[in-house]
C-alpha positions as a printed NumPy array, in Angstrom:
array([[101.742, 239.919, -30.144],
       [100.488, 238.948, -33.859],
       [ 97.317, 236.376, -34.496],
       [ 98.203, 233.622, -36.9  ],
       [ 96.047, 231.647, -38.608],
       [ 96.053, 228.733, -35.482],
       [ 98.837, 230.224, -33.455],
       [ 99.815, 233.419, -31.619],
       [103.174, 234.272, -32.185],
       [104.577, 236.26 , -29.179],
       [107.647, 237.549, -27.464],
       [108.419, 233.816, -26.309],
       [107.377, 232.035, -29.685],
       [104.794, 230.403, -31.191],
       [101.832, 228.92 , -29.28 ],
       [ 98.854, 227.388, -30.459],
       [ 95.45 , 228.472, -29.866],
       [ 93.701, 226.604, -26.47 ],
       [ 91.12 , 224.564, -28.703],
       [ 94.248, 223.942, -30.84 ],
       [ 96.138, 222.619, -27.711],
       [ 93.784, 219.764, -27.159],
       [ 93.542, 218.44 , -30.82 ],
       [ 97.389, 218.243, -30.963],
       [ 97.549, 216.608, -27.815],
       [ 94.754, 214.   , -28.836],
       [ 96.514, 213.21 , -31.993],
       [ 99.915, 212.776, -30.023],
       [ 98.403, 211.263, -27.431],
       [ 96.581, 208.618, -30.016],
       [100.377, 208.259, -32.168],
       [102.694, 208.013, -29.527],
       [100.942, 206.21 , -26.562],
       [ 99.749, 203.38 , -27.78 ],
       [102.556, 200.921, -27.234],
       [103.008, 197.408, -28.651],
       [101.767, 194.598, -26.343],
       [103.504, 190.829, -25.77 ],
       [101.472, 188.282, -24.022],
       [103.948, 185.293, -23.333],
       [102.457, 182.898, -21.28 ],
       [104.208, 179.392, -20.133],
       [107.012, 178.001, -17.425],
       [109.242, 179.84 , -18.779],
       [107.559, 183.531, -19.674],
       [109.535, 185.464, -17.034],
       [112.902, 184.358, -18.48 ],
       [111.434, 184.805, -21.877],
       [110.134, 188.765, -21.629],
       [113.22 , 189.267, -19.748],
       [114.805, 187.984, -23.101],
       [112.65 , 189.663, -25.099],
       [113.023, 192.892, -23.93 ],
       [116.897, 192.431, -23.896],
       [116.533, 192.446, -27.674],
       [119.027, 194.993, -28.741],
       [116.628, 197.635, -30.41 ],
       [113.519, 197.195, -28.075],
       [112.627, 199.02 , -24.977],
       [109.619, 198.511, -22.244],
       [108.904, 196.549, -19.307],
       [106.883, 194.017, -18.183],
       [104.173, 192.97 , -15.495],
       [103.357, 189.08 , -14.591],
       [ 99.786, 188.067, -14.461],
       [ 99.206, 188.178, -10.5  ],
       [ 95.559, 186.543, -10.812],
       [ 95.816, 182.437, -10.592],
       [ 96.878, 180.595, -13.288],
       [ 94.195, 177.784, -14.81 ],
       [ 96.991, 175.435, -14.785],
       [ 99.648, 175.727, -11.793],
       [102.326, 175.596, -13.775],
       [101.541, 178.061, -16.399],
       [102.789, 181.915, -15.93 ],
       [101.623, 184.755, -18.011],
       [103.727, 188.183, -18.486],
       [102.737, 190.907, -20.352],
       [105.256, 192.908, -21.608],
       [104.831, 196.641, -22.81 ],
       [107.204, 197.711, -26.229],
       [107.537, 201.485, -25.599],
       [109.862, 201.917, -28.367],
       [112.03 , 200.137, -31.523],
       [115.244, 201.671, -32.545],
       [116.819, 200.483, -35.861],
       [113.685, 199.373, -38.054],
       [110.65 , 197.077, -37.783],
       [112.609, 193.998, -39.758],
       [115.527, 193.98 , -38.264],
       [113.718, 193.703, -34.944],
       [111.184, 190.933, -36.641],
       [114.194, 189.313, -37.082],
       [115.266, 188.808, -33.68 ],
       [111.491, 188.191, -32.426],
       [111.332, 185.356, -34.645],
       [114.851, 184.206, -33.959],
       [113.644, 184.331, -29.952],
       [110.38 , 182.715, -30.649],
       [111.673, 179.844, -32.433],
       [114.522, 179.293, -29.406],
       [111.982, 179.118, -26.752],
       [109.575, 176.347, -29.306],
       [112.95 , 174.736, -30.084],
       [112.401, 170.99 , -28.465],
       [116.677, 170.832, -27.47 ],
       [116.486, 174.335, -25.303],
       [114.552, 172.973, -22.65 ],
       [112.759, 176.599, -21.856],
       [108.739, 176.334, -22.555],
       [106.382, 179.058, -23.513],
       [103.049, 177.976, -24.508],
       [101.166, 181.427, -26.108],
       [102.759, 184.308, -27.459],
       [ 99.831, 186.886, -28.429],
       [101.193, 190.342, -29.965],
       [ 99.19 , 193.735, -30.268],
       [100.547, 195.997, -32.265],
       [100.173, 200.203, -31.944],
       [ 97.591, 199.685, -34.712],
       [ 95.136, 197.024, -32.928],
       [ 96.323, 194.305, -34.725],
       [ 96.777, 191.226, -32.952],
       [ 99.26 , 187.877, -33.806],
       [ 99.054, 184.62 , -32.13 ],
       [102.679, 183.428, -32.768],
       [102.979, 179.709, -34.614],
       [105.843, 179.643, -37.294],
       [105.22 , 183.434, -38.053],
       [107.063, 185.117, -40.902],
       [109.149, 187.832, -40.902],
       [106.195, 189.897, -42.952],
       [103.358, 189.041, -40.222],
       [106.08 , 190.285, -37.646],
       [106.454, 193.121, -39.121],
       [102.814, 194.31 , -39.92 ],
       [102.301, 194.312, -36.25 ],
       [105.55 , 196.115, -35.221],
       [104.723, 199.235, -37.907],
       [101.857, 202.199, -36.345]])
């Protein structure tokens, strides 16, 4: 067995030193685990996380607000993005696109509040966002 500088390199590999260990797993832990957060909130915010989160590209699940609703026909979901495949703009794309269908007057679906918090703490209250605001939030 040979001492590294911040590993020990043994018969099995390389592992890192036990102080090492939990500084790695911090930073992970502070990268990877932070997932991006939709708040949809409205008649229709069931249909529209299901929606959502049919978006080829994104991946999560959602929970719906259990506590009672201020108004009784308002619902609130909160859906939890645990991972985009093929690029934050494409996928701003298709957010936007599904935004503007469930504000469109002709659909007939309804969502009221659409809050996103991105992996960085940023938070968007969607009304007409752009592709670039989108975006920001979607990136770590």
């Amino acid at each position: 067995m040979k001492i590294l500088n911040r590993a020990v390199l043994g018969d099995e590999g390389v592992f890192l030193k036990e102080a090492d260990i939990k500084i790695t797993l911090g930073r992970i832990a502070s990268k990877f685990m932070a997932d991006i957060q939709v708040a949809i909130e409205g008649e229709d915010a069931i249909a529209a996380t299901e929606e959502l989160l049919a978006i080829p590209g994104i991946s999560g699940d959602y929970t719906v607000n259990t506590e009672a609703p201020e108004r009784e026909t308002v619902v609130a979901t909160v859906a939890t993005i645990v991972g985009i495949v093929g690029g934050a703009i494409p996928i701003a794309e298709q957010i936007r696109k599904w935004y503007q269908e469930y504000q469109g007057k002709q659909s007939g679906k309804r969502i009221e509040k659409v809050l996103i918090v991105g992996r960085n703490g940023r938070r968007l209250l969607l009304k007409n966002p752009t592709l670039e605001e989108i975006r920001q939030i979607l990136e770590p």
